[in-house]
Amino acid sequence: MCGIFAVLGCADCSQSQAQRARVLACSRRLRHRGPDWSGVYQHEGNFLAQQRLAVVSPLSGDQPLFNEDRTVVVVANGEIYNHKKIRKQFTGKHTFTTGSDCEVIIPLYEEYGENFVDMLDGVFAFVLYDTRNRTYMAARDAIGVNPLYIGWGGDGSVWFASEMKALNEDCVRFELFPPGHLYSSAAAGFRRWYNPAWFLEQVPSTPYDPLVLRAAFEKAVVKRLMTDVPFGVLLSGGLDSSLVASVTKRHLVETEAAKKFGTELHSFVVGLEGSPDLKAAREVADYLGTIHHEFHFTVQDGIDAIEEVIYHDETYDVTTIRASTPMFLMARKIKSLGVKMVLSGEGSDELLGGYLYFHFAPNKEEFHKETCRKVKALHQYDCLRANKDKDDDRVGAVWRVSRSPMPWHGAVAHVLLLFLRGVVRCHQRTCPCMCMCTCTCASERASH
């Protein structure tokens, strides 16, 4: 996770120094998102800045990123899981100067123009500026895992930021940048780049195959182990986080991080004294053999943290703040252990109908419609606390997978098409996914 900020098309270039100072001031409001490096780029009345948290290629991935002659520049907050494959595609055509996974955005743009975003497999928010024709574009990932906002200045300039707090004092209007969209200065507006079949909200007819479901889930977890820094897993003892932890434990030895920091997996849980999560997480951790860390907090600790949680989440939604507060407190503890990235199992309840009220769905059509609605709304609730309430500058424990690995667009198509037919008849004890983690407590716990 990083913080990006951009101001494009400032009208009065004679005030460029004052404008640059203001850009730097606004960008600093995002420093809690990226304490490892700050970079800024200026071309006439156009500015791009980034606050970096180094997760992939810590030594060479500083931003902004450029093409060979520095005529195309990009700032990005994201993880591009297929970046190695894309790099091979441009062997001999493009000279990569960093190890950043986000650098592949540049050659894709030069090769395909603005029609490349659907070639990126990952979670991202980026702004790209082309000095040759003075055009720019911005895009956000399919589900809206990584935050992005857009605003308009009184002089006609367009502003982009990872958080609203960088826009509210300078823009006459600002709003959420919609997931699955790109903004083009050439077209002077948005267009949707992500148009999956499940958006139609029609009940899928593809036969249910639990083995394909398992493969899609495992693939989604494994590709998110792309990191060069120490990481761990959040473990509540429920089914979703337990399965993520199990797959992570199995594949940890294959990661770059394991080669540098060892093959022991650290797991983390937080709860009030006597919380059932603490007991369940301990049982799963013992079963998997993780190095387990258990953090306790009091009601007063939570009350004391609410103001900060609201500041970082940028919402007053009661459910979001309530769920964010213990995660915020836990992230501080994780930071103190030197862990920069954690995986989580959240989000699967939305995708797979894991909440108890789904049991009362009158029919499969309404069940499917509700799962689609919940997935589409993830960016307004769950993604906020996943991507923001763990990014305090005193925390720095960045969360990488942001919910369950499944809600990302590479797996959504598989899961929504394959899961529904078996949802009524497939008990979680008999589902092949449960073979990944057969700890009894994990299979018996439900979400509310």
PDB file of N, CA and C in Angstrom, residues 18 34 61 128 168 176 184 202 209 211 245 346 353 366 383 409:
ATOM      1  N   ALA A  18       4.583  27.883  -6.135  1.00  0.00           N
ATOM      2  CA  ALA A  18       3.553  27.873  -5.095  1.00  0.00           C
ATOM      3  C   ALA A  18       2.679  26.630  -5.223  1.00  0.00           C
ATOM      4  N   GLY A  34       2.704   5.539   3.248  1.00  0.00           N
ATOM      5  CA  GLY A  34       3.980   5.142   2.667  1.00  0.00           C
ATOM      6  C   GLY A  34       5.140   5.865   3.306  1.00  0.00           C
ATOM      7  N   GLY A  61      12.360   0.264  -6.286  1.00  0.00           N
ATOM      8  CA  GLY A  61      11.031   0.541  -6.824  1.00  0.00           C
ATOM      9  C   GLY A  61      10.457   1.894  -6.491  1.00  0.00           C
ATOM     10  N   LEU A 128      -1.392   8.216 -14.701  1.00  0.00           N
ATOM     11  CA  LEU A 128      -0.342   8.239 -15.727  1.00  0.00           C
ATOM     12  C   LEU A 128      -0.439   9.532 -16.513  1.00  0.00           C
ATOM     13  N   ASN A 168      -9.902  17.747   0.239  1.00  0.00           N
ATOM     14  CA  ASN A 168     -11.065  18.495   0.708  1.00  0.00           C
ATOM     15  C   ASN A 168     -10.850  19.996   0.848  1.00  0.00           C
ATOM     16  N   LEU A 176     -15.765   9.837  -4.908  1.00  0.00           N
ATOM     17  CA  LEU A 176     -15.137   8.527  -5.036  1.00  0.00           C
ATOM     18  C   LEU A 176     -14.845   8.221  -6.498  1.00  0.00           C
ATOM     19  N   SER A 184     -10.118   9.405 -18.458  1.00  0.00           N
ATOM     20  CA  SER A 184      -9.255   9.837 -19.557  1.00  0.00           C
ATOM     21  C   SER A 184      -9.421  11.328 -19.792  1.00  0.00           C
ATOM     22  N   GLN A 202     -27.544 -12.485 -13.353  1.00  0.00           N
ATOM     23  CA  GLN A 202     -28.326 -13.648 -13.748  1.00  0.00           C
ATOM     24  C   GLN A 202     -27.748 -14.879 -13.059  1.00  0.00           C
ATOM     25  N   ASP A 209     -18.616 -27.300  -9.457  1.00  0.00           N
ATOM     26  CA  ASP A 209     -17.476 -28.209  -9.361  1.00  0.00           C
ATOM     27  C   ASP A 209     -16.611 -27.754  -8.193  1.00  0.00           C
ATOM     28  N   LEU A 211     -13.960 -28.885  -6.932  1.00  0.00           N
ATOM     29  CA  LEU A 211     -12.516 -28.949  -7.168  1.00  0.00           C
ATOM     30  C   LEU A 211     -12.026 -27.718  -7.917  1.00  0.00           C
ATOM     31  N   ALA A 245      -4.882 -19.004   5.859  1.00  0.00           N
ATOM     32  CA  ALA A 245      -3.670 -19.334   6.611  1.00  0.00           C
ATOM     33  C   ALA A 245      -3.123 -20.696   6.215  1.00  0.00           C
ATOM     34  N   GLU A 346     -11.054 -11.903   5.107  1.00  0.00           N
ATOM     35  CA  GLU A 346     -12.319 -11.176   5.021  1.00  0.00           C
ATOM     36  C   GLU A 346     -12.740 -10.909   3.580  1.00  0.00           C
ATOM     37  N   GLY A 353     -21.841 -15.704   0.411  1.00  0.00           N
ATOM     38  CA  GLY A 353     -23.058 -15.744   1.217  1.00  0.00           C
ATOM     39  C   GLY A 353     -22.829 -16.319   2.594  1.00  0.00           C
ATOM     40  N   GLU A 366     -32.512 -14.719  -5.539  1.00  0.00           N
ATOM     41  CA  GLU A 366     -32.287 -13.661  -4.554  1.00  0.00           C
ATOM     42  C   GLU A 366     -30.947 -13.841  -3.848  1.00  0.00           C
ATOM     43  N   CYS A 383     -13.364  -2.745   2.190  1.00  0.00           N
ATOM     44  CA  CYS A 383     -12.081  -2.310   1.632  1.00  0.00           C
ATOM     45  C   CYS A 383     -11.567  -1.057   2.327  1.00  0.00           C
ATOM     46  N   HIS A 409     -11.024  -9.719  -9.096  1.00  0.00           N
ATOM     47  CA  HIS A 409     -11.737 -10.059 -10.322  1.00  0.00           C
ATOM     48  C   HIS A 409     -11.223 -11.324 -10.985  1.00  0.00           C
TER      49      HIS A 409
END
